[in-house]
Amino acid sequence: MGGALALGIVLWRMSYLQGSRFNDATLMRPKGLLSDFDPTPVAYSRRLLFDAMILCDELGRMPPGRSIYDLGTPTTGRSRGWTKAGNSHEHRQAQTVSNRKCWFGGCFRIMTTLVKHLQLLLLTTLFREHQSLLDLDGITNYGPTEESLNRMDPKGQNYDFIIVGAGSAGSVLANRLSENERWKVLLLEAGETEISLQQIPILCGYFQLLSRFNWGYKVEPQENACLSMIDRQCSWPRGKTLGGTSTINYMIHTRGVKADYDNWAALGNEGWSYDDVLPYFKKSEKFNISGTNKQGTQSISKHDTLINSPHSYPSGFHNTSYHGYKGYLCVERAPYHTDLARAWLKAGQELGYDIIDYNGNEQIGFSYLQLNIDKGTRCSASKAYLRIDRRNLNIVTNARVVKLLVDKDTRRAYGVEYVKHGQRNRVYCTKEVILSAGTIDSAKLLMLSGIGPEEHLRELGIKVVRDSKVGYNMYEHIGFLGLTFLVNETVSLVQSRVTRPNVALEYLLRRNGMMTIPGGAEAVAFLRTKYATDSNADVELLFTSGAVSSDGGIPLKKAMRITDELYDTVYKPIEEKDTWAVWPIVQYPKSVGRLTLKSKDPFVPPRMDPNFYSHPYDLELVLEGLKLAMNISRTESFQRYGSKLHDIKFPGCASHEFATDDYWRCAIKHLPSIMNHEIGTCKMGPESDPDAVVDPRLKVHGVRGLRVVDASVMPTMPRGHVNAGIFMIAEKAADMIKEDWK
């Protein structure tokens, strides 16, 4: 370890400093832990070690009480500086002593953690004359070409379509609408491009820590949830880059069930039944999972073969009428699975469940996760849909839209106002403005532009264009993060094991191994509880081959704002132990929230109050899911590893007897799993629906030339995870727009 660290520092010193030293200009605006770099192995190592040294030096200047994770967090004064409060001689002296301890302790931890992750990259210097051995495709080839980015300054220009937000929906729309060579399409994105390390699945959680890639939203302090999160506020990570949240999520691809979309149609949304939307799920997909071929015949049929060989699926995949093969979005499985994940599937069979294709005909059962990955690397929306170079498509980054331009007389959207490099600009459209900024920011932009609840807008001094229920109907999948089991064999993911050089080399050379598992999430079960009202699953059990503690407190603890009290009491004692965990998740939540504005200043985050667990049904359903997970832990498949419930009590639940229903109700409130699946703030519905913001063709009621295309239009929550549904919505919207402008 010491040799690797020394080699890294020498390599960094030779390559970058060349005898110079850090200065204030260097440190004024550090780009952060994972800034852009040359993708070659040697430069890859140098760049990250250079970032580490910058952060260590910055760490040495931090005020007491601040941590490395505060980098990029706005403070009084400069946005990336430190406050000047307490500038007395005594304070400076105390701060110096404190920061020396912080530097030597914190910097050593940063450097050793980074070098553990980078040992493989230092080793690859041995291959510098044989770089053809390294499979860098997928890591270095992502997102738009340089030629298609910022092709021209859009200020004052006219386009046929302006798309706001380059997330999952916006990326699809930019691609599909620019297929018509006669249409000029502008895609505006507030963030930058994704970077190389975002392509490595195991690292997905790290990017929810960094303000460069994440808007950093937090919900309002909750009464019934987030009780062991800092300030009782859960994080709501949202991607701030080309590809949006698909660049920082866990890549899980689930569609929901037939009843979800038939319900949308029953609410008056013609054209949105399951039979209507299935073709668009298939259109988006480039499905590549073993167990079936393109003709639909089985290649693997025995469950035992499935479990013992992680590269195959059983008969659940025999009907390819549910899947597409020619789309842009890769749908694959992680090429590697732990023994614990195989035990999960075996346990399901012990309990009488099938191994299923949950995106096919049957959703009750167990499965490995289907993921948006491409041969072991992330397949984000940007990587899937924006690797195109079309002269009629202008993709502009670092352009934050702050207002929609709507003619007050005709009520027609004719452009947007955006900020780039601190300058406000306007750009205009002849056909439509399309909002694809996500459930939070699409609703926020509508209200800032005068489209929203009249009383609320008038309170903030915003001129009302259209009275509308924008911001209502906000739902989220919620569950429990803390159900953890210990095992007596080295079969799980722990940081010291994942960061071994051989593991990293396997990833670089073969695109295989532990690093292909997205944040430890490997498998799932969709099951019915006693509360189920139909034949469909009402709870999801998400299996992870590790726990909150498995990354040593980085990044899950920080990303989810878990308090030191809870983490140090419950999870720190098991940081180096082998564990597995289950997140029981409500599939059809009844707790409903609302999004409102705090200010008419577009740079002030909105107020997001999801009212987690305000409806008792959600809490009781998670409790039932927890009990199902406990039953799974008792199966022979898990007992062969000595699976045992981790039994250190949550500090906030100490008055309850451990493992009683009341204890679990308390624990669920203290440590909820927030899935970042918020939907519904611009609800789709017919004009007769007083709560609807957009119609079934996604046009904003009462405003011409304006559509919303993202998860905010979902009238109800689909089961599973929502990102696949967003791609479907955007594919369908693109066809509707083409039909409307023939």
XYZ file of C-alpha atoms in Angstrom:
742
model
C 0.000 0.000 0.000
C 2.777 2.391 0.958
C 4.639 1.612 -2.239
C 1.564 2.311 -4.335
C 0.998 5.593 -2.516
C 4.623 6.604 -2.993
C 4.520 5.665 -6.662
C 1.345 7.641 -7.115
C 2.761 10.766 -5.481
C 5.991 10.526 -7.483
C 4.012 10.047 -10.681
C 1.822 13.019 -9.850
C 4.808 15.162 -8.877
C 6.729 14.426 -12.045
C 3.776 14.874 -14.345
C 2.083 17.956 -12.942
C 4.041 20.030 -10.480
C 7.403 20.064 -12.249
C 8.924 21.825 -9.298
C 6.124 24.328 -8.813
C 3.842 24.607 -5.807
C 0.143 25.084 -5.147
C -1.156 28.612 -5.114
C -4.442 30.317 -4.343
C -5.445 30.363 -7.985
C -4.997 26.605 -8.151
C -7.072 26.066 -5.041
C -9.720 28.738 -5.556
C -12.145 26.536 -7.465
C -11.138 22.888 -7.223
C -13.225 20.850 -9.628
C -13.640 18.118 -7.065
C -12.726 14.534 -6.524
C -13.465 13.340 -10.025
C -12.705 16.069 -12.515
C -12.125 15.626 -16.235
C -8.989 13.855 -17.347
C -7.247 12.206 -20.251
C -8.657 8.662 -20.443
C -5.324 6.900 -21.029
C -4.319 4.752 -18.041
C -1.278 6.804 -17.027
C -3.044 10.151 -17.300
C -6.088 8.602 -15.631
C -3.963 7.883 -12.553
C -2.190 11.228 -12.609
C -5.394 13.237 -12.865
C -7.054 11.586 -9.896
C -3.955 11.734 -7.722
C -3.626 15.406 -8.621
C -7.233 15.946 -7.536
C -6.512 14.131 -4.301
C -3.575 16.406 -3.499
C -5.660 19.499 -4.240
C -8.376 18.244 -1.933
C -5.882 17.400 0.800
C -4.433 20.895 0.630
C -7.930 22.372 0.666
C -8.782 20.104 3.585
C -5.909 21.596 5.536
C -7.536 25.032 5.204
C -11.022 23.941 6.274
C -12.608 25.496 9.349
C -13.251 23.120 12.252
C -16.424 21.123 11.820
C -16.283 21.102 8.025
C -15.520 17.908 6.125
C -14.229 16.993 2.724
C -17.815 16.378 1.663
C -18.604 20.046 2.175
C -16.517 20.885 -0.882
C -18.843 22.315 -3.468
C -21.480 23.161 -0.838
C -22.418 26.858 -0.906
C -21.231 28.799 2.119
C -21.250 32.410 3.181
C -18.990 34.296 0.796
C -17.503 32.444 -2.104
C -19.441 29.415 -3.265
C -16.461 27.089 -2.850
C -14.585 28.908 -0.131
C -14.885 28.976 3.626
C -16.550 31.535 5.868
C -14.414 34.142 7.605
C -16.299 33.971 10.877
C -14.160 33.734 13.987
C -10.990 35.274 12.568
C -9.389 36.111 15.916
C -5.818 35.079 16.757
C -7.100 32.506 19.250
C -9.513 31.121 16.705
C -6.818 30.870 14.029
C -4.452 29.154 16.451
C -7.098 26.613 17.468
C -8.063 26.153 13.843
C -4.449 25.466 12.880
C -4.131 22.692 15.461
C -7.509 21.256 14.493
C -6.731 21.388 10.806
C -3.361 19.716 11.223
C -5.177 16.793 12.770
C -7.779 17.033 10.017
C -5.083 17.155 7.341
C -3.032 14.217 8.545
C -6.068 12.096 9.413
C -8.466 13.149 6.698
C -5.886 13.505 3.949
C -4.381 10.111 4.686
C -7.832 8.564 4.472
C -8.565 10.308 1.184
C -5.245 9.335 -0.327
C -5.380 5.725 0.818
C -8.981 5.354 -0.330
C -8.175 6.874 -3.706
C -5.037 4.837 -4.158
C -6.942 1.679 -3.294
C -9.322 2.538 -6.111
C -6.393 3.502 -8.331
C -3.981 0.666 -7.691
C -5.099 -0.933 -10.895
C -4.429 2.268 -12.759
C -0.935 2.529 -11.374
C -0.373 -1.078 -12.345
C -1.503 -0.315 -15.871
C 1.553 1.875 -16.308
C 3.325 -1.454 -16.747
C 1.203 -1.909 -19.857
C 1.810 1.542 -21.268
C 3.507 0.078 -24.323
C 0.785 -2.563 -24.658
C -2.351 -0.490 -24.221
C -4.221 -2.652 -26.679
C -4.594 -5.073 -23.762
C -6.860 -2.608 -22.006
C -10.547 -2.486 -22.872
C -11.257 1.220 -22.445
C -14.237 1.317 -24.792
C -17.372 2.223 -22.885
C -15.388 4.124 -20.279
C -13.839 6.607 -22.692
C -16.581 6.618 -25.343
C -19.670 8.201 -23.859
C -22.038 11.050 -24.587
C -22.086 13.432 -27.539
C -19.135 13.999 -29.823
C -17.169 17.203 -29.318
C -18.432 18.388 -32.702
C -22.081 18.178 -31.633
C -21.616 19.988 -28.298
C -22.122 23.750 -28.169
C -22.155 23.828 -31.946
C -23.197 27.466 -31.947
C -24.298 30.165 -29.542
C -28.105 29.944 -29.526
C -28.600 33.460 -28.131
C -31.277 35.270 -30.092
C -31.670 32.418 -32.572
C -34.859 30.704 -33.709
C -35.353 26.949 -33.483
C -38.286 24.730 -34.299
C -38.075 22.991 -30.923
C -36.384 23.936 -27.673
C -35.908 21.060 -25.235
C -35.196 22.053 -21.638
C -33.152 19.420 -19.815
C -30.962 16.642 -21.216
C -31.970 13.863 -18.841
C -33.589 10.581 -19.797
C -36.531 12.215 -21.583
C -34.688 15.182 -23.079
C -31.976 12.990 -24.576
C -34.576 10.793 -26.285
C -36.456 13.785 -27.666
C -33.310 15.466 -28.983
C -32.411 12.319 -30.864
C -35.850 11.498 -32.235
C -36.897 15.020 -33.242
C -33.586 15.717 -34.974
C -34.217 12.659 -37.161
C -36.233 15.133 -39.249
C -33.465 17.023 -41.035
C -35.765 19.985 -41.696
C -36.264 20.692 -37.994
C -33.780 22.749 -36.019
C -33.609 21.364 -32.480
C -31.976 22.977 -29.452
C -31.212 20.959 -26.312
C -30.353 23.074 -23.260
C -28.658 21.445 -20.258
C -27.738 23.219 -17.016
C -24.833 20.859 -16.304
C -21.766 19.605 -18.111
C -20.933 16.263 -19.712
C -20.593 13.064 -17.712
C -17.079 11.790 -17.040
C -15.217 8.519 -17.357
C -15.585 7.246 -13.807
C -19.354 7.586 -14.021
C -19.269 4.657 -16.416
C -18.086 2.244 -13.685
C -21.192 0.777 -11.990
C -19.725 0.125 -8.539
C -18.919 3.837 -8.172
C -22.457 5.096 -8.808
C -23.041 6.275 -5.248
C -20.012 8.556 -5.221
C -21.500 10.902 -7.781
C -24.485 11.648 -5.580
C -21.997 13.382 -3.267
C -20.685 15.928 -5.718
C -22.411 19.192 -6.574
C -20.933 19.136 -10.041
C -23.151 16.178 -10.952
C -26.062 16.495 -8.517
C -28.470 19.345 -7.789
C -28.228 18.436 -4.111
C -31.931 18.713 -3.339
C -33.241 17.914 0.129
C -36.829 17.387 1.213
C -38.383 19.526 3.915
C -37.858 18.237 7.481
C -40.193 15.264 7.904
C -42.422 14.390 10.844
C -42.715 10.659 10.132
C -39.515 9.857 8.236
C -35.848 10.776 7.847
C -35.587 10.962 11.641
C -31.950 9.812 11.626
C -30.976 11.966 8.675
C -29.265 15.295 9.295
C -31.929 17.905 10.162
C -34.565 15.208 9.464
C -34.087 15.890 5.763
C -33.627 13.103 3.242
C -31.627 13.725 0.088
C -33.282 13.732 -3.315
C -30.338 13.372 -5.716
C -31.040 14.647 -9.223
C -28.484 14.535 -12.009
C -27.003 17.814 -13.248
C -25.260 16.731 -16.426
C -25.988 15.477 -19.911
C -27.954 12.308 -19.243
C -29.492 13.721 -16.067
C -30.177 11.343 -13.212
C -29.397 8.380 -15.470
C -25.718 9.287 -14.901
C -25.866 8.964 -11.087
C -28.600 6.385 -10.473
C -28.258 2.642 -9.876
C -29.189 1.810 -13.481
C -32.110 -0.478 -12.530
C -34.511 -1.082 -15.411
C -38.092 -1.989 -14.464
C -41.292 -1.089 -16.273
C -44.052 -1.748 -13.791
C -47.038 -3.972 -14.471
C -49.853 -3.982 -17.009
C -52.341 -2.663 -14.469
C -50.263 0.478 -13.890
C -50.744 1.715 -17.437
C -54.271 0.414 -17.861
C -55.045 2.571 -14.830
C -53.603 5.619 -16.612
C -55.970 4.976 -19.504
C -58.903 4.463 -17.118
C -58.231 7.940 -15.701
C -59.044 9.393 -19.120
C -55.606 9.241 -20.727
C -56.414 7.768 -24.093
C -53.457 6.060 -25.720
C -51.661 5.211 -22.468
C -52.887 1.678 -21.747
C -50.329 -1.110 -21.448
C -51.006 -2.262 -24.992
C -50.413 1.317 -26.160
C -47.122 1.847 -24.320
C -45.512 -1.594 -24.698
C -44.313 -0.811 -28.255
C -42.447 2.212 -26.893
C -40.793 0.243 -24.104
C -39.608 -2.128 -26.822
C -38.591 0.694 -29.151
C -36.254 2.121 -26.530
C -34.565 -1.211 -25.738
C -31.437 -2.874 -26.982
C -32.091 -6.032 -24.972
C -29.148 -8.356 -24.458
C -29.743 -10.959 -21.754
C -28.919 -14.641 -22.192
C -31.689 -17.187 -21.886
C -33.358 -16.384 -25.165
C -32.427 -15.501 -28.698
C -34.020 -13.049 -31.069
C -36.307 -15.743 -32.450
C -37.757 -16.293 -28.994
C -36.506 -19.826 -28.364
C -35.078 -20.835 -25.014
C -31.356 -21.344 -24.722
C -31.434 -22.012 -20.948
C -34.351 -23.619 -19.169
C -33.182 -25.194 -15.900
C -33.241 -23.067 -12.791
C -30.202 -24.808 -11.338
C -28.227 -23.873 -14.426
C -29.357 -20.295 -13.999
C -28.266 -20.065 -10.406
C -24.911 -21.740 -10.853
C -24.079 -19.776 -13.988
C -24.593 -16.034 -13.561
C -24.632 -15.495 -17.318
C -27.993 -17.077 -18.101
C -31.699 -16.714 -17.410
C -34.370 -19.426 -17.305
C -37.629 -19.900 -19.131
C -39.042 -16.597 -17.924
C -37.314 -15.014 -20.923
C -38.735 -17.247 -23.620
C -41.301 -14.746 -24.942
C -39.498 -11.983 -26.764
C -42.729 -10.200 -27.645
C -42.010 -8.198 -24.489
C -38.544 -7.006 -25.532
C -36.862 -4.961 -28.244
C -33.422 -5.384 -29.773
C -32.918 -2.390 -32.054
C -33.271 0.522 -29.644
C -30.625 2.820 -28.234
C -30.963 1.905 -24.540
C -28.911 -1.099 -23.471
C -30.689 -3.519 -21.133
C -28.351 -6.160 -19.766
C -27.397 -7.881 -16.559
C -24.258 -7.336 -14.552
C -21.796 -9.917 -15.894
C -20.789 -10.840 -12.339
C -22.824 -11.910 -9.315
C -21.827 -12.794 -5.777
C -22.643 -16.113 -4.143
C -25.110 -14.216 -1.972
C -27.060 -13.079 -5.024
C -27.297 -16.669 -6.196
C -28.453 -17.596 -2.703
C -31.201 -14.975 -3.067
C -32.594 -16.721 -6.140
C -32.282 -20.153 -4.557
C -34.085 -18.882 -1.457
C -36.936 -17.690 -3.641
C -37.257 -21.147 -5.132
C -37.181 -22.713 -1.676
C -40.187 -20.567 -0.800
C -42.055 -21.623 -3.935
C -41.469 -18.595 -6.153
C -40.358 -18.603 -9.786
C -37.309 -16.938 -11.272
C -38.886 -14.406 -13.605
C -38.447 -11.777 -16.258
C -40.165 -9.003 -14.328
C -40.351 -6.896 -17.507
C -42.289 -9.647 -19.237
C -45.598 -11.312 -18.548
C -45.070 -12.224 -14.881
C -44.019 -9.873 -12.089
C -44.357 -12.067 -8.993
C -41.057 -13.754 -8.197
C -37.289 -13.380 -7.894
C -34.703 -12.180 -10.390
C -31.298 -10.712 -10.949
C -31.603 -7.041 -11.833
C -31.997 -5.890 -15.403
C -29.766 -2.860 -15.800
C -28.988 -0.038 -18.198
C -25.429 -1.171 -18.753
C -23.419 -1.901 -21.868
C -20.852 -4.682 -21.425
C -20.174 -3.761 -17.823
C -20.345 0.041 -18.204
C -23.168 2.481 -17.489
C -25.541 3.141 -20.358
C -26.871 6.586 -19.498
C -29.407 8.495 -21.566
C -26.597 10.621 -22.946
C -24.465 7.636 -23.843
C -27.435 5.845 -25.413
C -29.145 8.656 -27.316
C -26.742 11.571 -27.744
C -23.759 9.912 -29.399
C -24.942 11.413 -32.657
C -23.653 14.230 -34.824
C -26.463 15.985 -36.667
C -26.099 19.473 -38.056
C -29.695 20.325 -37.131
C -29.165 19.478 -33.430
C -27.449 21.963 -31.130
C -26.606 20.594 -27.668
C -25.673 23.400 -25.291
C -24.254 22.698 -21.838
C -23.965 24.976 -18.788
C -27.149 26.715 -19.917
C -29.638 26.974 -17.062
C -33.171 27.846 -18.132
C -34.757 30.249 -15.645
C -38.024 31.194 -17.353
C -40.366 30.209 -20.153
C -41.398 32.977 -22.521
C -45.184 32.971 -22.879
C -47.190 35.599 -24.753
C -49.699 36.948 -22.231
C -52.313 37.669 -24.903
C -52.172 34.505 -26.997
C -50.930 32.269 -24.166
C -48.391 30.741 -26.492
C -44.864 29.719 -25.490
C -42.358 31.259 -27.881
C -38.979 30.685 -26.229
C -36.977 30.512 -23.035
C -34.656 32.662 -20.982
C -31.446 30.979 -19.829
C -28.239 31.823 -17.992
C -24.842 30.793 -19.333
C -21.570 32.022 -17.850
C -23.510 34.473 -15.700
C -25.238 36.138 -18.662
C -28.999 36.052 -19.251
C -29.976 35.257 -22.813
C -33.093 34.469 -24.772
C -33.713 31.960 -27.519
C -36.903 31.509 -29.516
C -38.916 28.704 -31.094
C -41.402 28.502 -33.941
C -43.111 25.280 -32.912
C -42.767 24.146 -29.276
C -40.935 24.470 -26.007
C -40.646 21.032 -24.405
C -39.977 20.826 -20.675
C -37.961 17.735 -19.742
C -36.331 19.094 -16.613
C -37.711 16.409 -14.307
C -40.392 16.183 -11.659
C -38.817 18.924 -9.549
C -37.552 21.427 -12.094
C -40.289 21.147 -14.714
C -42.846 22.065 -12.063
C -40.581 24.803 -10.736
C -40.117 26.369 -14.189
C -43.834 26.303 -14.926
C -44.581 28.155 -11.698
C -41.769 30.675 -12.201
C -43.332 31.367 -15.604
C -46.813 31.992 -14.206
C -48.337 28.550 -14.729
C -49.411 27.084 -11.413
C -51.690 27.552 -8.396
C -52.964 31.120 -8.675
C -52.973 31.909 -4.962
C -49.458 30.563 -4.444
C -48.056 32.504 -7.403
C -49.679 35.765 -6.323
C -48.169 35.379 -2.850
C -44.741 35.445 -4.484
C -45.513 38.298 -6.845
C -45.537 36.152 -9.987
C -47.945 37.191 -12.742
C -50.420 34.386 -13.367
C -50.691 33.056 -16.915
C -52.705 29.947 -16.090
C -54.186 28.687 -12.824
C -53.099 25.049 -12.654
C -52.404 22.331 -10.067
C -48.667 22.305 -10.760
C -46.672 20.823 -7.877
C -49.474 18.673 -6.472
C -49.785 14.883 -6.804
C -46.131 14.253 -5.862
C -45.360 10.606 -5.081
C -42.192 8.666 -4.279
C -41.301 5.037 -3.699
C -40.207 4.750 -0.084
C -38.962 1.865 2.010
C -36.455 0.865 4.688
C -32.679 0.991 4.337
C -31.625 -0.721 7.530
C -32.487 -4.434 7.360
C -28.992 -5.948 7.559
C -27.728 -9.514 7.957
C -24.260 -10.781 8.894
C -22.696 -13.879 7.319
C -19.697 -15.981 8.313
C -17.994 -16.319 4.917
C -16.190 -13.842 2.660
C -18.955 -13.662 0.068
C -20.147 -10.035 0.092
C -18.936 -6.692 -1.206
C -16.769 -4.765 1.232
C -14.534 -1.867 0.315
C -11.246 -3.597 1.136
C -12.181 -6.460 -1.186
C -13.644 -4.424 -4.041
C -10.563 -2.186 -4.218
C -8.018 -4.970 -4.594
C -5.798 -4.571 -7.673
C -6.893 -7.892 -9.174
C -10.558 -6.816 -8.988
C -9.848 -3.549 -10.741
C -7.640 -5.186 -13.347
C -10.408 -7.670 -14.100
C -12.672 -4.734 -14.791
C -10.209 -2.932 -17.055
C -9.102 -6.014 -18.930
C -12.355 -7.973 -19.141
C -15.076 -5.538 -18.080
C -16.130 -8.082 -15.463
C -16.040 -8.678 -11.734
C -17.288 -6.855 -8.650
C -16.937 -3.415 -10.216
C -19.798 -4.178 -12.617
C -22.318 -4.357 -9.747
C -24.142 -1.006 -9.399
C -23.506 0.145 -5.863
C -23.975 -3.390 -4.543
C -27.530 -3.831 -5.880
C -27.775 -7.275 -7.487
C -31.214 -8.826 -7.337
C -34.856 -8.226 -6.536
C -38.127 -9.867 -5.606
C -41.600 -8.522 -6.350
C -44.067 -10.065 -3.906
C -47.617 -9.767 -2.610
C -48.358 -9.029 1.035
C -51.601 -9.452 2.956
C -52.459 -5.887 1.915
C -52.435 -6.609 -1.836
C -55.699 -5.603 -3.510
C -55.118 -7.400 -6.814
C -52.910 -10.127 -8.261
C -49.897 -7.845 -8.599
C -46.955 -7.288 -6.280
C -47.372 -4.541 -3.718
C -43.841 -4.687 -2.272
C -40.377 -4.775 -3.813
C -37.491 -6.399 -1.959
C -34.244 -4.983 -3.331
C -31.275 -7.226 -2.494
C -27.798 -5.771 -1.958
C -24.658 -7.827 -1.369
C -23.498 -5.429 1.310
C -24.937 -2.918 3.751
C -24.733 0.759 4.667
C -21.391 -0.037 6.307
C -19.775 -1.853 3.380
C -18.205 1.246 1.844
C -16.695 2.373 5.139
C -19.124 5.242 5.468
C -18.390 6.530 1.973
C -20.518 7.311 0.033
C -23.894 5.954 1.177
C -23.804 7.545 4.616
C -22.940 10.951 3.191
C -25.207 10.787 0.168
C -28.203 9.861 2.327
C -27.349 12.321 5.111
C -27.281 9.607 7.795
C -26.356 11.063 11.178
C -23.081 10.191 12.875
C -25.032 8.992 15.909
C -26.878 6.321 13.965
C -23.971 5.283 11.770
C -21.369 5.143 14.529
C -23.684 3.190 16.826
C -25.180 0.699 14.379
C -22.933 0.390 11.347
C -19.382 1.383 12.202
C -18.881 -1.789 14.316
C -19.511 -3.947 11.223
C -17.613 -1.947 8.579
C -15.231 -4.791 7.699
C -17.722 -7.606 8.194
C -19.511 -9.538 5.465
C -23.154 -8.524 5.203
C -26.152 -8.457 2.943
C -29.241 -6.287 3.101
C -32.794 -5.975 1.834
C -34.678 -2.763 1.141
C -38.461 -3.357 1.392
C -40.100 -0.733 -0.845
C -43.757 0.316 -1.186
C -44.908 -0.165 -4.772
C -48.058 1.933 -4.788
C -47.619 4.591 -2.083
C -50.566 6.460 -0.634
C -48.626 9.268 1.036
C -48.801 12.248 -1.304
C -46.669 15.374 -1.257
C -46.447 18.773 -2.847
C -43.787 20.974 -4.407
C -43.973 24.762 -4.017
C -41.715 27.734 -4.616
C -39.806 29.425 -1.817
C -39.078 32.475 -3.928
C -39.474 33.830 -7.422
C -35.682 33.795 -7.632
C -34.956 30.910 -10.061
C -31.729 30.068 -8.240
C -33.501 29.261 -4.969
C -34.404 25.554 -4.676
C -38.125 24.827 -4.367
C -39.810 23.528 -1.227
C -40.291 19.762 -1.537
C -42.510 18.133 1.068
C -43.264 14.502 0.149
C -45.062 13.804 3.461
C -43.338 10.444 3.780
C -45.329 7.911 5.828
C -48.140 10.406 6.380
C -50.486 7.599 5.303
C -50.266 4.605 7.682
C -50.637 2.134 4.802
C -47.116 2.848 3.558
C -45.514 2.157 6.930
C -47.457 -1.063 7.484
C -46.635 -2.310 4.000
C -42.901 -1.774 4.525
C -43.226 -3.667 7.812
C -44.829 -6.608 5.980
C -42.077 -6.512 3.374
C -39.510 -6.585 6.144
C -41.114 -9.734 7.556
C -40.978 -11.389 4.132
C -37.277 -10.561 3.954
C -36.748 -12.081 7.399
C -38.347 -15.306 6.146
C -35.966 -15.332 3.189
C -32.993 -14.997 5.553
C -34.065 -18.185 7.356
C -33.983 -20.373 4.242
C -31.357 -23.059 3.843
C -29.773 -21.039 1.048
C -28.851 -18.248 3.453
C -28.340 -20.315 6.572
C -25.487 -22.125 4.862
C -23.657 -18.804 5.241
C -24.769 -18.411 8.848
C -27.024 -15.446 8.051
C -27.908 -13.601 11.231
C -29.898 -10.413 11.728
C -27.704 -7.477 12.757
C -29.145 -6.674 16.174
C -27.628 -3.396 17.364
C -30.558 -1.118 18.164
C -31.107 2.214 16.465
C -30.394 4.950 19.066
C -33.753 6.604 18.417
C -35.625 3.341 18.988
C -33.907 2.144 22.161
C -37.136 2.237 24.181
C -38.647 -0.539 22.029
C -37.832 -4.214 22.368
C -35.624 -5.196 19.444
C -37.347 -6.804 16.425
C -40.892 -6.186 17.670
C -43.341 -4.561 15.278
C -43.134 -1.288 17.190
C -39.340 -1.365 17.044
C -39.412 -1.858 13.282
C -41.995 0.888 12.786
C -39.657 3.211 14.654
C -36.588 2.073 12.707
C -38.360 2.444 9.355
C -39.129 6.070 10.178
C -35.543 6.714 11.225
C -33.825 5.224 8.174
C -36.083 5.205 5.107
C -34.777 4.208 1.707
C -35.599 7.053 -0.664
C -35.555 5.685 -4.194
C -35.379 9.037 -6.054
C -38.468 8.105 -8.073
C -40.495 11.268 -7.527
C -43.314 11.675 -10.041
C -46.596 13.448 -10.716
C -46.108 17.209 -10.208
C -47.399 17.963 -13.729
C -50.094 15.317 -13.775
C -51.426 14.035 -17.087
C -55.192 13.967 -17.482
C -58.096 15.096 -19.652
C -59.435 18.632 -19.476
C -62.263 17.371 -17.263
C -59.725 16.450 -14.555
C -59.320 19.539 -12.335
C -55.923 18.293 -11.103
C -54.417 17.700 -14.552
C -51.618 19.967 -15.796
C -51.072 18.356 -19.211
C -53.418 16.520 -21.544
C -52.880 12.960 -22.855
C -50.687 14.367 -25.629
C -48.603 16.046 -22.914
C -49.593 19.573 -23.950
C -49.984 21.999 -21.059
C -53.661 22.785 -20.559
C -54.440 26.362 -21.527
C -51.033 27.191 -23.035
C -50.143 26.631 -26.677
C -46.752 25.483 -27.889
C -45.735 23.980 -24.553
C -45.389 20.339 -23.526
C -43.990 18.517 -20.532
C -42.243 15.211 -21.166
C -40.738 13.518 -18.112
C -41.754 11.673 -14.928
C -43.728 14.673 -13.693
C -46.602 13.799 -16.054
C -47.156 10.330 -14.562
C -50.630 10.458 -12.988
C -49.937 7.509 -10.672
C -46.828 5.645 -9.579
C -45.750 2.635 -11.652
C -44.422 -0.322 -9.694
C -40.696 -0.950 -9.615
C -38.414 1.880 -10.741
C -39.421 4.763 -12.978
C -36.527 5.414 -15.362
C -37.635 2.835 -17.935
C -41.039 4.526 -17.928
C -39.444 7.905 -18.621
C -37.725 6.544 -21.727
C -41.061 5.080 -22.831
C -42.877 8.389 -22.305
C -40.268 10.272 -24.322
C -40.325 7.774 -27.187
C -44.115 8.028 -27.346
C -44.020 11.826 -27.035
C -41.593 12.069 -29.949
C -44.015 10.179 -32.170
C -46.939 12.341 -31.013
C -44.982 15.523 -31.761
C -44.096 14.243 -35.219
C -47.759 13.438 -35.848
C -48.877 16.886 -34.688
C -46.385 18.686 -36.971
C -46.731 16.639 -40.149
